[in-house]
Amino acid sequence: MRRYLGRKLLIYVLTFFLAVTIDWLIPRFMPGDPVQTMLSRASLHAEAVEVMHGYYTRAFGLDVPVWRQYLNFWVAIFHGDLGTSVYLFPQPVIKIIMRAVPYDVFLLLPAILLSWFAGNWFGAFAARNKWLDNTLLPLGYILTATPYMWLGILLAWLFGVVLGIFPIAGAYSFSMRPHLSWAFIGSVVKHWFLPFASIFLVKFGGWAIGMRNMIIYELEADYSHYLEALGAPRGLIRKYAFRNAILPQITGLSLDLGVIVAGALVTEVVFSYPGIGYLILQAIQNQDYFLIQGCFLFIIIGVLLANFAIDIAYVIVDPRTRLGMVGESA
Amino acid sequence: MSLQVDNLTVYYQTLRGDVQALEGATFSIADGEIMGLAGESGCGKSTLANSLIRLVPPMRLVRGQVRLDGEVLPIDDARRMSDYRFSRVSVIPQYAMNALNPTRKVGKMMAELLGSKGVDFAATIPELKRRLDLVELSHDVLKMYPIELSGGMKQRVVMVLSTLLNPSLLIADEITSALDVSTQKAVAEMLVGFRDRGFVKSLIVITHDISILYQIADTILIMYAGQLAEKAPTDVIIRAPRHPYTKLLIASLPEVGVRYAERRLSGIPGRPPLLLDPPAGCRFRERCSVAFEKCLEAPPFVELEPGHFVACWKELGEDVDG
Amino acid sequence: MSKRKVRSETLYFALRNNKLRVGLSVILFFLVLTFVGPLLTHYAPYDYVNPLGAQPPSAKYWFGTTMFGQDVFTQFVHGLKATFLVGVVGGGLGTLIGILIGFTAGYRGGVVDEVLNMITNIVLVIPTLAILLIIAAYLKVRGILTESIFIGCTAWPWAARAIRAQTFSLRSREFVDLARLSGMSPWRIIFTEIAPNMMSYLLLVFILQFGGAILNAATLDFIGLGPTNAVSLGLMMNNAVLWGALLLGIWWWFVPPGLAIMAIVGALYVTNVGLDEVFNPKLREM
């Protein structure tokens, strides 16, 4: 088990290292003078431009050797200093991001977990059940093939514009200030529901299909046939098949995180939901490189943390990793 | 009579038609008998074995009946048949090394399986441990996952589990083919031990390897292209076979102990007929040097001497002029 | 059984597999539309053809017109072309890189495998879109081909992993041993002994990569980082949302592009499962 998790951890450390390096390269890849370009995009007072120009030149540290710049970047990261945003001048990037992160957690955690559980449960149920397999499963294929933003657009149009049941922009009513009250919580939930539903539905289809296919493989596995030959009841055979089929689904969850991030990004854009996805789009459109850097870094950290959590779950479920018999299975 | 098979005919349904994998098999196995079942790949021996325990689509029972200890087995009714499986008829499958659920500890899996069949697992533990001793397995295997066991250990676990409820009939399917010679011998002797201790009443041992049968089988049944060819006590099959196919089969072995069935019989021209649309009559006809018109009819499986059955018109005394 | 018989059997089941039939029909339909569509319209995608602006579907404008009076059907069929191009190039490139890395890692094993596997796992963890976003943000002019290439270059890791695992299991088979003993070079063994035995599997990988590339492209296009000099289905949705088609109820602007992507990718997935059933007899339903 230690070997398994140790290996994983090594990969994550290397990934983090690589990602931070890419992150560091972001403004340096910019053609021309990144500071000038950046500031010319933002409509700031002449005074502010001057201050910012000095600040950025120092921040990029263009006057010190490259290796020094790189080292400084690492030091800054570990001090939680991600620079100052141009687009939302003069707020520090870290503050802007920390404001967005709760919305992402609130949107993604339920969407990912609920779709995973519901999809797997439904897929296992539908496998080798002719009626469900032929009627409801095609729906799974359609859902998993649907582009996130399109489902988002459709839901927003149908429930927001045509039926007028749900709001289609923001995280809570524009007329409200965040405070603790039922009215505010109600507003938050109402704004949350459609973005949540579009991510949930697409993923639900994917997991259901995946589980259905895995179960069918497992029911044809030798151990299933043996149980059958010993007259085990159908329920036990399916239970065992499910236990084995869930393993690749857990691996699948960690492989899928990148795709979910992309899905969340466009969904947040459709619903103007103030998470990191929405933020990164603003940052790109305004060429706010420090903000892009910060968002990228947080996405990587989020994905790595989620991956590690999934690995721990995998170790709990699959005895083979606990015994150190499988070096590399996830 | 422990097992009695009457005119058992089983086809595989395919979209192109039925593959007639087992045609009119009639034979019986006595209490305490270990019967070897041999023949080339695709001769129907696995179909016969599967029919007795797990007849599932695309297999289809065409006709025939199987009785075990005088009771008719509902072999084509999966739901009713599951009451007989394990407790009355059991199997050590060919894939015994992959037969255990990889994500359950061996003991827990056994407990869940027995529990689901309404057997009190706790009460069977002492007997289970005795039997593990018998196959030289430590009791610790019960607390292990299959992946912690070697292939041979997994196979012995399966042997113990499959026979735990003392079935009347045990089918051992190719269980020695993946083992080295010395282990083969040990496993074969364990089977005999199971019979001698009364864990199982009678046994069908399917194998490619006739030398194993020579060591442990009381009788041998030879099949060809879905039909029974000959059944006789082991000695008789080896020393005085009467069916032309058995004769060629035995003669083609330089000595007992050669694995024969992996390759086609080089000495006999031709190959077995395709079973999708087999020729009428004796299916060995086209390769047989002594065939004559009568062979266009299927020969009956007749007891020529006590315990010696042959399906061949020549041996039945029907001759060219007949 | 002879090789020809095996092939005709595969074809036999292929022709009778409903999933395959439905999937291929849908793909074929859109493919035909891609080639025939442009002949049916006399506009260019961005021409302002309708002075009245947004109009619902009519005999003149089959899919209606956008807020600027552009013909949606024209944009749609040109967008389809972009979609298939991204699928073929992006999916093809992703598969190709996956094959090269997967075969090398799986066949060589040892240190080579360790290193390649490590790289694969690292690229796998970094969210593809984040990389694509950054790349796209730097390029001032982006064509569909450039986009496809970037998508292909970031999509290969899971293909590499899957192919590596398959190669591993084939490597120890008898016919590969035989080839090795007869002194064949590794790459020859891979391409004459291993690859042909994985053809069906590689096809499945390609189909999934094809679908993935299309969805990736749609995502990029939707956030405005798609082609700057062409029309695509994702771009249509981007424009529709950007210009308030939602609130104005111009549904004919945003429904067709998403529907087409869903239908094509869905058909690809269904084809994939159908093919799997054809190649893998155990999964067939009798």
Coordinates of C-alpha atoms in Angstrom, one line a residue, chain A residues 52-224:
Chain A
M52 CA 1.5 49.0 -12.1
H53 CA 4.2 49.2 -14.7
G54 CA 6.8 49.6 -12.0
Y55 CA 5.2 46.8 -10.0
Y56 CA 5.0 44.3 -12.8
T57 CA 8.5 44.9 -14.0
R58 CA 9.7 44.1 -10.5
A59 CA 7.2 41.2 -10.2
F60 CA 8.4 39.6 -13.4
G61 CA 11.8 40.4 -12.1
L62 CA 13.1 41.0 -15.6
D63 CA 16.3 42.6 -14.2
V64 CA 17.5 39.4 -12.5
P65 CA 18.8 36.2 -14.2
V66 CA 16.2 33.7 -15.4
W67 CA 17.0 31.0 -12.8
R68 CA 16.5 33.7 -10.1
Q69 CA 13.2 34.7 -11.6
Y70 CA 12.1 31.1 -11.5
L71 CA 13.2 30.6 -7.9
N72 CA 11.4 33.8 -6.8
F73 CA 8.3 32.5 -8.4
W74 CA 8.4 29.4 -6.2
V75 CA 9.1 31.4 -3.1
A76 CA 6.2 33.7 -3.9
I77 CA 3.8 30.7 -4.4
F78 CA 4.7 29.3 -1.1
H79 CA 4.0 32.7 0.5
G80 CA 0.6 32.6 -1.2
D81 CA 1.6 35.7 -3.2
L82 CA 0.2 35.3 -6.7
G83 CA 0.6 39.0 -7.7
T84 CA -2.0 41.7 -8.3
S85 CA -4.8 41.5 -10.8
V86 CA -4.9 44.1 -13.6
Y87 CA -8.4 43.4 -14.6
L88 CA -9.7 43.8 -11.0
F89 CA -7.0 46.3 -9.9
P90 CA -5.8 46.6 -7.2
Q91 CA -7.0 43.3 -5.7
P92 CA -4.5 40.6 -5.1
V93 CA -5.0 37.5 -7.3
I94 CA -5.1 35.1 -4.4
K95 CA -8.1 37.1 -2.9
I96 CA -10.0 37.0 -6.1
I97 CA -9.5 33.3 -6.5
M98 CA -10.4 32.5 -2.9
R99 CA -13.6 34.3 -3.5
A100 CA -14.4 32.0 -6.5
V101 CA -13.2 28.7 -5.0
P102 CA -16.3 28.1 -2.7
Y103 CA -18.6 28.4 -5.7
D104 CA -16.6 25.7 -7.5
V105 CA -16.6 23.4 -4.5
F106 CA -20.3 24.0 -4.1
L107 CA -21.0 23.3 -7.7
L108 CA -18.6 20.5 -8.6
L109 CA -18.5 18.3 -5.5
P110 CA -22.2 17.5 -5.5
A111 CA -22.3 17.3 -9.3
I112 CA -19.3 14.9 -9.5
L113 CA -20.2 12.7 -6.5
L114 CA -23.9 12.4 -7.1
S115 CA -23.6 11.7 -10.8
W116 CA -21.0 9.1 -10.1
F117 CA -23.1 7.3 -7.5
A118 CA -26.4 7.6 -9.3
G119 CA -24.8 6.7 -12.7
N120 CA -23.1 3.6 -11.4
W121 CA -26.2 2.5 -9.5
F122 CA -28.4 2.9 -12.5
G123 CA -25.9 1.3 -14.9
A124 CA -25.5 -1.8 -12.8
F125 CA -29.3 -2.0 -12.6
A126 CA -29.7 -1.7 -16.3
A127 CA -27.0 -4.2 -17.3
R128 CA -28.5 -7.4 -18.7
N129 CA -32.0 -6.1 -18.2
K130 CA -33.3 -6.2 -21.7
W131 CA -36.0 -3.6 -21.2
L132 CA -33.9 -1.0 -19.5
D133 CA -31.0 -1.7 -21.7
N134 CA -33.0 -1.0 -24.8
T135 CA -35.1 2.0 -23.6
L136 CA -33.2 4.0 -21.0
L137 CA -29.6 3.3 -22.0
P138 CA -29.8 5.1 -25.4
L139 CA -30.5 8.1 -23.2
G140 CA -27.2 7.5 -21.5
Y141 CA -25.4 7.6 -24.8
I142 CA -27.2 10.8 -25.7
L143 CA -26.4 12.5 -22.4
T144 CA -22.7 11.6 -22.4
A145 CA -22.3 12.8 -25.9
T146 CA -23.9 16.2 -25.2
P147 CA -21.6 19.1 -25.0
Y148 CA -21.8 20.7 -21.5
M149 CA -22.5 24.2 -22.8
W150 CA -25.3 23.1 -25.1
L151 CA -27.1 21.2 -22.3
G152 CA -26.6 24.3 -20.2
I153 CA -27.9 26.6 -22.9
L154 CA -30.9 24.4 -23.5
L155 CA -31.7 24.2 -19.7
A156 CA -31.2 27.9 -19.3
W157 CA -33.5 28.6 -22.3
L158 CA -36.2 26.2 -21.3
F159 CA -36.3 26.6 -17.6
G160 CA -35.0 30.1 -17.4
V161 CA -36.4 32.0 -20.4
V162 CA -39.4 30.0 -21.6
L163 CA -40.8 28.7 -18.3
G164 CA -39.1 31.3 -16.1
I165 CA -38.7 28.9 -13.2
F166 CA -34.9 29.4 -12.6
P167 CA -32.6 32.4 -12.9
I168 CA -29.9 32.0 -15.6
A169 CA -27.1 34.2 -14.4
G170 CA -25.0 34.7 -11.3
A171 CA -24.7 32.8 -8.0
Y172 CA -27.5 34.7 -6.2
S173 CA -30.0 37.4 -6.9
F174 CA -28.3 40.7 -8.0
S175 CA -30.5 42.5 -5.6
M176 CA -29.1 40.7 -2.6
R177 CA -26.0 41.0 -0.5
P178 CA -24.5 37.8 0.9
H179 CA -25.8 37.2 4.3
L180 CA -27.3 34.4 6.4
S181 CA -31.0 34.2 5.8
W182 CA -33.4 31.7 4.3
A183 CA -34.2 34.1 1.5
F184 CA -30.5 34.3 0.5
I185 CA -29.9 30.6 0.8
G186 CA -33.0 30.0 -1.3
S187 CA -31.6 32.3 -3.9
V188 CA -28.2 30.6 -3.9
V189 CA -29.8 27.2 -4.3
K190 CA -32.0 28.4 -7.1
H191 CA -29.1 29.9 -9.0
W192 CA -27.0 26.8 -8.4
F193 CA -29.6 24.3 -9.6
L194 CA -29.3 24.6 -13.4
P195 CA -25.5 24.6 -13.7
F196 CA -25.5 21.7 -11.3
A197 CA -28.1 19.9 -13.3
S198 CA -26.3 20.3 -16.6
I199 CA -23.0 18.9 -15.2
F200 CA -24.8 16.2 -13.4
L201 CA -26.8 15.0 -16.4
V202 CA -23.9 14.7 -18.8
K203 CA -21.8 12.9 -16.3
F204 CA -24.7 10.6 -15.2
G205 CA -25.0 9.3 -18.7
G206 CA -21.3 8.6 -18.9
W207 CA -21.1 6.7 -15.7
A208 CA -24.3 4.7 -16.4
I209 CA -22.9 3.6 -19.7
G210 CA -19.5 2.8 -18.3
M211 CA -21.0 0.7 -15.5
R212 CA -23.4 -1.1 -17.7
N213 CA -20.5 -2.2 -20.0
M214 CA -18.2 -3.1 -17.1
I215 CA -20.9 -5.3 -15.4
I216 CA -21.5 -7.1 -18.7
Y217 CA -17.8 -7.9 -18.9
E218 CA -17.7 -9.0 -15.2
L219 CA -20.7 -11.2 -15.6
E220 CA -18.8 -13.1 -18.3
A221 CA -15.7 -13.4 -16.1
D222 CA -14.6 -16.8 -14.9
Y223 CA -15.4 -16.1 -11.3
S224 CA -19.0 -15.3 -12.2

